[in-house]
mmCIF file of C-alpha atoms (C1' of nucleotides) in Angstrom:
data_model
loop_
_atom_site.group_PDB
_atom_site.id
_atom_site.type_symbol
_atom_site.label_atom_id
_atom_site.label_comp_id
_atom_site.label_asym_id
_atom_site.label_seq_id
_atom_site.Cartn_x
_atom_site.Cartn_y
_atom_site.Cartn_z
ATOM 1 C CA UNK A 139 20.836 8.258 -41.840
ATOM 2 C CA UNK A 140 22.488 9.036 -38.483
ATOM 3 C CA UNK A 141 21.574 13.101 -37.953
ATOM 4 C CA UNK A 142 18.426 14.886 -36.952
ATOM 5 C CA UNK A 143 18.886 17.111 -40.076
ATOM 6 C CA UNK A 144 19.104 13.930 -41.855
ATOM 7 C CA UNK A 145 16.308 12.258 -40.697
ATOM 8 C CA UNK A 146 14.160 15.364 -40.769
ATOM 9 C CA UNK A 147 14.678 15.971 -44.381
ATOM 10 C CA UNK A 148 13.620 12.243 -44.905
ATOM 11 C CA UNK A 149 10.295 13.043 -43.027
ATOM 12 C CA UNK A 150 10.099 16.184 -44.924
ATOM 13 C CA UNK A 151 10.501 14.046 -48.193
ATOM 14 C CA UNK A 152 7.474 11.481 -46.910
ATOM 15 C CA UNK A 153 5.375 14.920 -46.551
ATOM 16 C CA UNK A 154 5.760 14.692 -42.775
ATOM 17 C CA UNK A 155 5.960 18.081 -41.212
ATOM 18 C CA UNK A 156 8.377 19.452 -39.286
ATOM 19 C CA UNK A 157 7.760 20.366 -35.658
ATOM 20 C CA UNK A 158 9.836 21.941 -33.120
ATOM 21 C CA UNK A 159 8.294 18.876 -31.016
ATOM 22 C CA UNK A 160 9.955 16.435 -33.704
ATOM 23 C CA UNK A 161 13.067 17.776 -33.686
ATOM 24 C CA UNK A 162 13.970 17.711 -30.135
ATOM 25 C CA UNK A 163 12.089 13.900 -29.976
ATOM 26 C CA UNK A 164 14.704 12.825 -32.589
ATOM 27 C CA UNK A 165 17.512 14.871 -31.165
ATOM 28 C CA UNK A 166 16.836 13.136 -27.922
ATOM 29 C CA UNK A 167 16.987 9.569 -29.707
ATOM 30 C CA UNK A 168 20.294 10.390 -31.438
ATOM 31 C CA UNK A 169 21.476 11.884 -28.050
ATOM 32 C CA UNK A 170 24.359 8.933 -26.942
ATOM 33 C CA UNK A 171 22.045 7.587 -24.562
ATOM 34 C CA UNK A 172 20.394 5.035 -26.784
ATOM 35 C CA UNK A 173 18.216 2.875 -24.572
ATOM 36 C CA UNK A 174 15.499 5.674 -24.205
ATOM 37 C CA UNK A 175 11.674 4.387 -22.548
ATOM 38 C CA UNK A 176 8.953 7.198 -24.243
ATOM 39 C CA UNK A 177 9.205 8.371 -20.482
ATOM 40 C CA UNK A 178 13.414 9.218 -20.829
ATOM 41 C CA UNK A 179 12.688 11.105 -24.252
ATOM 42 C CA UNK A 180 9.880 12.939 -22.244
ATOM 43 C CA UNK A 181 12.381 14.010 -19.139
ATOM 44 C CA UNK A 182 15.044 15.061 -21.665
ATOM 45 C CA UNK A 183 12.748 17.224 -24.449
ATOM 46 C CA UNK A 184 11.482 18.832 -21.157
ATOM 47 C CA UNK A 185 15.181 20.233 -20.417
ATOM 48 C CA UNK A 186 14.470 22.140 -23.249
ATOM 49 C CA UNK A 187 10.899 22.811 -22.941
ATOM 50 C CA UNK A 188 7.984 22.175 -20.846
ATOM 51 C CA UNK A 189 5.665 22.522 -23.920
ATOM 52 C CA UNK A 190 5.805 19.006 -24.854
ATOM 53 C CA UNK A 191 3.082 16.474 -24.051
ATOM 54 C CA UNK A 192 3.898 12.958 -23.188
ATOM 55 C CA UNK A 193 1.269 12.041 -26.035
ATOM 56 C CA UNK A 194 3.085 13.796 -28.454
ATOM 57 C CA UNK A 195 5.734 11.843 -27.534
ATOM 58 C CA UNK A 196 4.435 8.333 -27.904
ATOM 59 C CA UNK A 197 2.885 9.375 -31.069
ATOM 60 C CA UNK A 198 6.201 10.664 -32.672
ATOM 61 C CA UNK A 199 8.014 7.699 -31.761
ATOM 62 C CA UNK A 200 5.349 5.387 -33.059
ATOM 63 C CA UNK A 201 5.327 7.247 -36.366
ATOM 64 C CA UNK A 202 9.449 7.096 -36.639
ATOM 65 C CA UNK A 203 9.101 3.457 -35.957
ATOM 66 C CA UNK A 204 6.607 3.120 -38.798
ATOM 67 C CA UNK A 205 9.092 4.866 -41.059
ATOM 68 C CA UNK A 206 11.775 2.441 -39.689
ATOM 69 C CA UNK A 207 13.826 5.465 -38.347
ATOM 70 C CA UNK A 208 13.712 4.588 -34.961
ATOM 71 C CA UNK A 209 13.167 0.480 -33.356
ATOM 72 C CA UNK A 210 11.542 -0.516 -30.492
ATOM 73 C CA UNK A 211 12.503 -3.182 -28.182
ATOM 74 C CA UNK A 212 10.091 -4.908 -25.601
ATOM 75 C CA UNK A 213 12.683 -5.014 -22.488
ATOM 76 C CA UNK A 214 10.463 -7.503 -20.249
ATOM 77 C CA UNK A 215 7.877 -5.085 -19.501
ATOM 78 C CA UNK A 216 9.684 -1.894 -20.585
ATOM 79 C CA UNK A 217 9.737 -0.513 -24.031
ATOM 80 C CA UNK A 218 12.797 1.222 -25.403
ATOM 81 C CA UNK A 219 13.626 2.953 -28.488
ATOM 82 C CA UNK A 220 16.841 3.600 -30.469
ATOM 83 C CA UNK A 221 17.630 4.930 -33.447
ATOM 84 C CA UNK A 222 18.173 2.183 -36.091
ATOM 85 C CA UNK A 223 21.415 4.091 -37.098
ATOM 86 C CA UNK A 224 23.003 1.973 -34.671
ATOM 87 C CA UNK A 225 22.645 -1.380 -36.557
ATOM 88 C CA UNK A 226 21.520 -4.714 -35.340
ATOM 89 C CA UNK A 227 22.622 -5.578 -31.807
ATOM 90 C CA UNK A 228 21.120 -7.512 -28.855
ATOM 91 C CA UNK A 229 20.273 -5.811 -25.626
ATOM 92 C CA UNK A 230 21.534 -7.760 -22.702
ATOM 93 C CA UNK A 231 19.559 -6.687 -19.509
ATOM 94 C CA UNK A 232 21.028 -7.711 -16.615
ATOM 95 C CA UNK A 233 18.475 -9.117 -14.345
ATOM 96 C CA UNK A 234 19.973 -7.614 -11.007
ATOM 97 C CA UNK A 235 21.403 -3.852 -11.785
ATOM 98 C CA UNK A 236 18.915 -3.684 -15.458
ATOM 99 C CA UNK A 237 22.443 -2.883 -16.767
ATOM 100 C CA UNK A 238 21.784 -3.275 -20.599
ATOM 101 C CA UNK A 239 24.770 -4.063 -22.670
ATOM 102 C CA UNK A 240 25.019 -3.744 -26.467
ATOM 103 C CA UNK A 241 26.239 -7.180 -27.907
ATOM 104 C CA UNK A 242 27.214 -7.349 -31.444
ATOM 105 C CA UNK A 243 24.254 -9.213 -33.439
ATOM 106 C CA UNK A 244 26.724 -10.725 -35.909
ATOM 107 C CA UNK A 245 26.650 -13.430 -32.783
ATOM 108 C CA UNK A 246 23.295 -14.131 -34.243
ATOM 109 C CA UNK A 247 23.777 -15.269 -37.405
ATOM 110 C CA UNK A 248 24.464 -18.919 -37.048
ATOM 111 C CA UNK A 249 20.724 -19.048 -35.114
ATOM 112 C CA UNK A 250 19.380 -17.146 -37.960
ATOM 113 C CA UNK A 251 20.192 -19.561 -40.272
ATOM 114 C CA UNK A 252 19.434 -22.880 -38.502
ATOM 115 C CA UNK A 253 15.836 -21.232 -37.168
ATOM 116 C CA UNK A 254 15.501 -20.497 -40.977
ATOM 117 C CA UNK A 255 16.149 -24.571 -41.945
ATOM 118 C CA UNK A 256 14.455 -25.740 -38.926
ATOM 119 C CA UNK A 257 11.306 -23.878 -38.133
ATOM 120 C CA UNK A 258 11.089 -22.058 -41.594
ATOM 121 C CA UNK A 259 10.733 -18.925 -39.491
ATOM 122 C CA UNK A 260 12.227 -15.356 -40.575
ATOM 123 C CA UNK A 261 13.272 -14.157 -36.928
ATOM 124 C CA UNK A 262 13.856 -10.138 -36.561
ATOM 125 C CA UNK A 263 16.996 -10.513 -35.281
ATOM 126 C CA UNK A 264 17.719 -6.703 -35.271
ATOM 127 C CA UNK A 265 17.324 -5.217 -32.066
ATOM 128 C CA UNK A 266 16.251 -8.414 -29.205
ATOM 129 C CA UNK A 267 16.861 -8.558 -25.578
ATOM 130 C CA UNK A 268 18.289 -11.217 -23.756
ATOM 131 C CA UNK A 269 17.812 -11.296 -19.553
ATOM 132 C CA UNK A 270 20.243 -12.925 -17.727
ATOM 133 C CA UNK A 271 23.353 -11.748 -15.384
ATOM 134 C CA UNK A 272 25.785 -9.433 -15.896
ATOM 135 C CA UNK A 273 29.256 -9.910 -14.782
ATOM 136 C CA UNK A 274 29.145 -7.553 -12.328
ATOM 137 C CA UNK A 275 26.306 -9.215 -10.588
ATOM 138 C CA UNK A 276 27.487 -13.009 -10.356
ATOM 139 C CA UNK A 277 27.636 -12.564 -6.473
ATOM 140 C CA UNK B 290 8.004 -31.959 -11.242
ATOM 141 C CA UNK B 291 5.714 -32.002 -13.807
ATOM 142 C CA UNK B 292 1.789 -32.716 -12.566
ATOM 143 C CA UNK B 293 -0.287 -31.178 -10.159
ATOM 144 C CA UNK B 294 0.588 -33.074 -7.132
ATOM 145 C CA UNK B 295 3.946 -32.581 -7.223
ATOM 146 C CA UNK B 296 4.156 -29.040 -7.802
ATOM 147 C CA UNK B 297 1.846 -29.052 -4.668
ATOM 148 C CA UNK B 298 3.475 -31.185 -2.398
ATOM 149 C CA UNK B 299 6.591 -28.700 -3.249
ATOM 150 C CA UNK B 300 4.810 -25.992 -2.107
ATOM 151 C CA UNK B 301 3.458 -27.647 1.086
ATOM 152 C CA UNK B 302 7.460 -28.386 1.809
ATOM 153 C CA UNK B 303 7.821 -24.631 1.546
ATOM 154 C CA UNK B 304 5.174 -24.073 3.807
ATOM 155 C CA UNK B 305 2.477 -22.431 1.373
ATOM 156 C CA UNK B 306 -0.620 -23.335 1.873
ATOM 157 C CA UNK B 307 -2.949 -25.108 -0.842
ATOM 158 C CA UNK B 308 -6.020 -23.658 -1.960
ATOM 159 C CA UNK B 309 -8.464 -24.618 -3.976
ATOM 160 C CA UNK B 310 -7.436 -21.903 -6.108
ATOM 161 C CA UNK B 311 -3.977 -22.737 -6.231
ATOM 162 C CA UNK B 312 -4.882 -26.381 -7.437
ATOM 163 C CA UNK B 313 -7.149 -24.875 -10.291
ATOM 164 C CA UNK B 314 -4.100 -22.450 -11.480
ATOM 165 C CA UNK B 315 -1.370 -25.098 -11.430
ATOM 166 C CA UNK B 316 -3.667 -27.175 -13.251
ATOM 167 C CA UNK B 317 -4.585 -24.586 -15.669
ATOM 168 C CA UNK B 318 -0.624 -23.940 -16.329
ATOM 169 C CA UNK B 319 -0.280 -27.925 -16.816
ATOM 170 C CA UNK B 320 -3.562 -28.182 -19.231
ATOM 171 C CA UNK B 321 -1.622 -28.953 -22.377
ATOM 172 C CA UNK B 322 -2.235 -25.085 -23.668
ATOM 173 C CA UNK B 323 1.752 -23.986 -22.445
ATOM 174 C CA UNK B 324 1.168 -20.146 -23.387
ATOM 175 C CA UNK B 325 -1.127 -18.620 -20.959
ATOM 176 C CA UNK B 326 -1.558 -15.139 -20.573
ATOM 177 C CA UNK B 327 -2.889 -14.353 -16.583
ATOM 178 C CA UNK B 328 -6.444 -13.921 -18.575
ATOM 179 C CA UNK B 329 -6.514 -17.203 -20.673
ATOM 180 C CA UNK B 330 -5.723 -18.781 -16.480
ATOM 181 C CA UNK B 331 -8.754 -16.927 -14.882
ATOM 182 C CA UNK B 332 -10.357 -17.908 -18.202
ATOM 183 C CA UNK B 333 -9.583 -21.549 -17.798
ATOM 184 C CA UNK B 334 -10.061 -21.538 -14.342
ATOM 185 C CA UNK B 335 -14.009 -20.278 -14.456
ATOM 186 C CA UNK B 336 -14.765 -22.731 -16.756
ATOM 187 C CA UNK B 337 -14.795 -24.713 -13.341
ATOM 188 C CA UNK B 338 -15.443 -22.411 -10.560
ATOM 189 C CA UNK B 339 -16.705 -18.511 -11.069
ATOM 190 C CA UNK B 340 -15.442 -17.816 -7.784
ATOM 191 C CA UNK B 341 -12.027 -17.078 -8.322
ATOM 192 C CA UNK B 342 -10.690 -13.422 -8.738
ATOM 193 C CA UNK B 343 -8.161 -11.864 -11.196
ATOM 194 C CA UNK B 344 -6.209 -10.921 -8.291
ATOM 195 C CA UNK B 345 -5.494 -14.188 -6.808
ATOM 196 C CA UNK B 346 -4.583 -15.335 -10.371
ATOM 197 C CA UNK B 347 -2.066 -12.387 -10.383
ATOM 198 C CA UNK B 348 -0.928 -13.667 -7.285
ATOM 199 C CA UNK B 349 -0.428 -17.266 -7.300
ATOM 200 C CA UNK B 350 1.619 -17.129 -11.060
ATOM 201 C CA UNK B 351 4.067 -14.380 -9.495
ATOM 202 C CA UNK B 352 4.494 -17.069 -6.428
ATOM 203 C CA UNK B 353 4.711 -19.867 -8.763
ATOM 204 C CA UNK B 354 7.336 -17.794 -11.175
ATOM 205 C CA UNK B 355 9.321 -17.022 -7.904
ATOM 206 C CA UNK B 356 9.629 -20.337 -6.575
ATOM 207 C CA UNK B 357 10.821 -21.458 -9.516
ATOM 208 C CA UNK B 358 8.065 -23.204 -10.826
ATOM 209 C CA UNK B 359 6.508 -21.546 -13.115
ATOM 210 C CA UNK B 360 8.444 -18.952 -16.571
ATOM 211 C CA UNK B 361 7.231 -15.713 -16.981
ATOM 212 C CA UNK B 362 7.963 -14.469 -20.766
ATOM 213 C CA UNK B 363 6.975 -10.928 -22.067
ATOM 214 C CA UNK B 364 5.809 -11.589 -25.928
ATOM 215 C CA UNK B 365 6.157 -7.854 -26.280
ATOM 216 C CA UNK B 366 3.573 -6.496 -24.841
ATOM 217 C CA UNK B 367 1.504 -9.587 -23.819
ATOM 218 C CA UNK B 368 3.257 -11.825 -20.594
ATOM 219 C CA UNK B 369 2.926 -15.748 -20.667
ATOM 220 C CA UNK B 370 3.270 -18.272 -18.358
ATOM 221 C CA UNK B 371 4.515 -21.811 -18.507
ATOM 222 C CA UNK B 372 5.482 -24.681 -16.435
ATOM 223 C CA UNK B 373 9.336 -25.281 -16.377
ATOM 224 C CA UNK B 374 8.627 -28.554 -17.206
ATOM 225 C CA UNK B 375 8.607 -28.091 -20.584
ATOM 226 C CA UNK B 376 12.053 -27.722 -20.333
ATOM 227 C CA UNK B 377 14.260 -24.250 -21.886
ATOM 228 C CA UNK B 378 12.466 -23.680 -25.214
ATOM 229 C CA UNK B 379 12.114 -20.365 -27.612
ATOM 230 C CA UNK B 380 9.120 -18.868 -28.463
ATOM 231 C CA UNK B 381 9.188 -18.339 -32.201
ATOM 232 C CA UNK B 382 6.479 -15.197 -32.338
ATOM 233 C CA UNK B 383 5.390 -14.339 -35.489
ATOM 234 C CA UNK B 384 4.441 -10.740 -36.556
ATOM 235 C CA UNK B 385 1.615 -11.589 -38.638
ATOM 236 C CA UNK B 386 -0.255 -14.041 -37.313
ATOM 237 C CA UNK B 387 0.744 -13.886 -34.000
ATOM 238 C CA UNK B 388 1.470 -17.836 -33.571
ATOM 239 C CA UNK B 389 4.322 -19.036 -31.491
ATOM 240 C CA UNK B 390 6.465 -21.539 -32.398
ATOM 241 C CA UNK B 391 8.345 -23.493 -29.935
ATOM 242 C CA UNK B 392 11.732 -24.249 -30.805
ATOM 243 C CA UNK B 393 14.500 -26.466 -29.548
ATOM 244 C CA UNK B 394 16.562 -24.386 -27.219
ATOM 245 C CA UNK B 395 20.011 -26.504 -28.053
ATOM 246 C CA UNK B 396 20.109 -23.897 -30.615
ATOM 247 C CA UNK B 397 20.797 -21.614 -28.402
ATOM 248 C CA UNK B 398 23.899 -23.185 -26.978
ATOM 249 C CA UNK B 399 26.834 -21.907 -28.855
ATOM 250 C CA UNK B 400 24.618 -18.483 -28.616
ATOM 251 C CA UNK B 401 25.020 -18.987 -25.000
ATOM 252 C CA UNK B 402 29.081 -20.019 -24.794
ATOM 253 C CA UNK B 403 29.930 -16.800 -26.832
ATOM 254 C CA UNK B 404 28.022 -14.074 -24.486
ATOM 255 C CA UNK B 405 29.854 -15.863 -21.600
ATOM 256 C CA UNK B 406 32.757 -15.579 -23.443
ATOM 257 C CA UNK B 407 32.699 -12.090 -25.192
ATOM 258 C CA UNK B 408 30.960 -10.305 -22.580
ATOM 259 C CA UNK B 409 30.749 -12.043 -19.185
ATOM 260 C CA UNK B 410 26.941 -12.232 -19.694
ATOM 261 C CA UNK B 411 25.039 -15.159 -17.958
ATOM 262 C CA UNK B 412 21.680 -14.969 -20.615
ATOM 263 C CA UNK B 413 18.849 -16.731 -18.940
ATOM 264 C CA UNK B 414 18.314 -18.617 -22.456
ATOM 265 C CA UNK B 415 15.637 -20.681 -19.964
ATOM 266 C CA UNK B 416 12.212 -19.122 -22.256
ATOM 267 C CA UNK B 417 13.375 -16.130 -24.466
ATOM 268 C CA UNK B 418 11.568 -14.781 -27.116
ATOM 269 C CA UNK B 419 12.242 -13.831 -30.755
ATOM 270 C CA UNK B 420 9.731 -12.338 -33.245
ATOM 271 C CA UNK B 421 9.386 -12.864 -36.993
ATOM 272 C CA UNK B 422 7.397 -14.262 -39.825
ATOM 273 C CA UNK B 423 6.578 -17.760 -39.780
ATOM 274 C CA UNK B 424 6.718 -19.876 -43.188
ATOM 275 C CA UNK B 425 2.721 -19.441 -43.385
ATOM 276 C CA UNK B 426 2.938 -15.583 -43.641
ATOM 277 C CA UNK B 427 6.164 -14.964 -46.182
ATOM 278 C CA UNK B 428 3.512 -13.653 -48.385
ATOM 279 C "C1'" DA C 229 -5.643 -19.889 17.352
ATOM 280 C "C1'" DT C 230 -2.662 -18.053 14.219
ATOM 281 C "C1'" DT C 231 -1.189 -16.658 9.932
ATOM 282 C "C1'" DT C 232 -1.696 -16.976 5.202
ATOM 283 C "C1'" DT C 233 -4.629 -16.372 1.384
ATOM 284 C "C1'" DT C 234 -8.543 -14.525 -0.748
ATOM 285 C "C1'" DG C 235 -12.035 -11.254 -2.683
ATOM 286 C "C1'" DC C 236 -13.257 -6.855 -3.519
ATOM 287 C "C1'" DA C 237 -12.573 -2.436 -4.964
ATOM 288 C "C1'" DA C 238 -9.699 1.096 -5.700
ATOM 289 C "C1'" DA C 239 -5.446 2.689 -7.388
ATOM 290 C "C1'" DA C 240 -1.449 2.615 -10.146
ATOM 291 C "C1'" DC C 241 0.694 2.293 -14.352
ATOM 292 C "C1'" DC C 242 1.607 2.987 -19.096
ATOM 293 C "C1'" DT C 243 -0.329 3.986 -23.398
ATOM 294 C "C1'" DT C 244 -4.000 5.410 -26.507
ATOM 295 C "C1'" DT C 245 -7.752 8.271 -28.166
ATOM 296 C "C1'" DG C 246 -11.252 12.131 -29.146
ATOM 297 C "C1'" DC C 247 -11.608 16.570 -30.059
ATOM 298 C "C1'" DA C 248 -10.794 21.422 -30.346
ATOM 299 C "C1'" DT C 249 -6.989 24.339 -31.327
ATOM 300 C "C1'" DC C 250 -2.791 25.358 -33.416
ATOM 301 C "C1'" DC C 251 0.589 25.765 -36.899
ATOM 302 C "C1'" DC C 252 3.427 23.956 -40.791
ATOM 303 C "C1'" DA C 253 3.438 23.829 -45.748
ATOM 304 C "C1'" DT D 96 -6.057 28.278 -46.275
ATOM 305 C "C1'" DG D 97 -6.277 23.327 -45.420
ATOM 306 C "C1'" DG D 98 -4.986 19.302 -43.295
ATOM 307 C "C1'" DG D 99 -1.727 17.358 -40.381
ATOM 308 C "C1'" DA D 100 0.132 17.860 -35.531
ATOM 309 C "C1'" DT D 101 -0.446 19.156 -30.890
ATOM 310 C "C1'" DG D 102 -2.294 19.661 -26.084
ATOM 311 C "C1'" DC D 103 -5.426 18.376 -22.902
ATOM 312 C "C1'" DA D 104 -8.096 15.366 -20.525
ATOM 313 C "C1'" DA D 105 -10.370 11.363 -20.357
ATOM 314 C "C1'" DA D 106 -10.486 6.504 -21.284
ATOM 315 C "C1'" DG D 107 -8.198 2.132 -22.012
ATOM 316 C "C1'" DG D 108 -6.118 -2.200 -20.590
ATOM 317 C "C1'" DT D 109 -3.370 -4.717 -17.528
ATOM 318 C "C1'" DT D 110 -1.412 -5.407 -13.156
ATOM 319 C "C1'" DT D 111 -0.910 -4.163 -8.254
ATOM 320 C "C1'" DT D 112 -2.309 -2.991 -3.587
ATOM 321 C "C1'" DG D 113 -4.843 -2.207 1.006
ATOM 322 C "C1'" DC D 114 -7.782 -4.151 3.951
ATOM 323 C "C1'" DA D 115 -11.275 -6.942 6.068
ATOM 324 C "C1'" DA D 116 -13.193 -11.522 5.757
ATOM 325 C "C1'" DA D 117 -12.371 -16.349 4.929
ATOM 326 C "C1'" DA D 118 -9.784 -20.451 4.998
ATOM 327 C "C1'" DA D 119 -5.697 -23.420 5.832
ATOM 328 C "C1'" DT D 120 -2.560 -25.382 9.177
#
DNA sequence: ATTTTTGCAAAACCTTTGCATCCCA
DNA sequence: TGGGATGCAAAGGTTTTGCAAAAAT
């Protein structure tokens, strides 16, 4: 699942309808950018078309994260979404320049397990930000 | 620096000035209870004194993260404070029942050696936050 | 006496909600 | 046509801010 006509024909499927609205909310997840706040989707549908309200937006992406289409990721205060196409990965925000890098969650997987055996606890491992400093920014 | 008087002798050294108010917060953040939102604070702190406002709480915790004192952690959605006392921990947040775990942050060390090493990334691993289902609610 | 800190209230901020209208199926 | 989706505006919750009064050094 890693198209809008894709994902739309899953909503269609679920009995969701299809709305101009939703199309150019998931075209503007899927669009390379992929650390969008509900307020970047907004700016970028509204290229296209003022005739989008900012509610609409927030309830479209809350609906696509219900149908686990899209995630959503608590950046410290800021709340991102990205399609889930992208797989598992950990957001590293850099604490300086809010640089966000994509790290490969695979580097997860020995944590998994040992919070698993330890704690008994099923961590979401998925999509999870990490603050710290970028190498950029080690003045 | 781990009770009330040393936390405020620190800050006289840095030339703050102690407040009543200021000894009621620091000894809210020290009470045992180490995940306080800004409300369960001004909560704790009325229980001895109404005449403290939500402001000054505000205040004082950003002061306290800032000089190092105090962590500031965003649970997704809800922000806790803790004394750095307690030493790097994770908070184990569970989806369900929205109890945190605290784990052992050691586990977090070869985590920690491979973001330095793949990407450059210093991760502040100091109070991070990872959510899940705890053992009670595997239904 | 000076400067920080506080209280108060208002504002800012992001997100949600109620309701009438619209429009997809 | 019927019910879900939208726009609008208002409300919601949390956090921040401006300013005068109060308190600490």
């Amino acid at each position: 699942m890693n198209d809008t006509e894709n994902i739309l024909e899953t909503l269609r499927q679920r009995q969701f309808r299809i709305t101009p609205q939703r199309e150019m909310i998931i075209d503007a997840l899927l669009s390379g950018e992929h650390h969008l706040s509900a307020e970047d989707v907004y700016a970028q549908v509204q290229t296209r078309t003022s005739a989008v309200n900012i509610a609409t937006i927030y309830r479209t992406l809350d609906m696509l994260v219900e149908q686990g289409i899209a995630s959503r990721t608590d950046l410290g205060g800021q709340v991102i979404y990205a399609p889930v196409g992208h797989g598992p990965h950990i957001h590293l925000v850099c604490r300086h320049c809010s640089f966000v890098i994509d790290a490969d969650a695979t580097v997860l997987a020995a944590l998994d397990e040992q919070l698993q055996r330890d704690y008994g606890f099923a961590a979401d491992l998925g999509h999870i930000s990490l603050f710290g400093v970028c190498t950029g920014c080690k003045e």
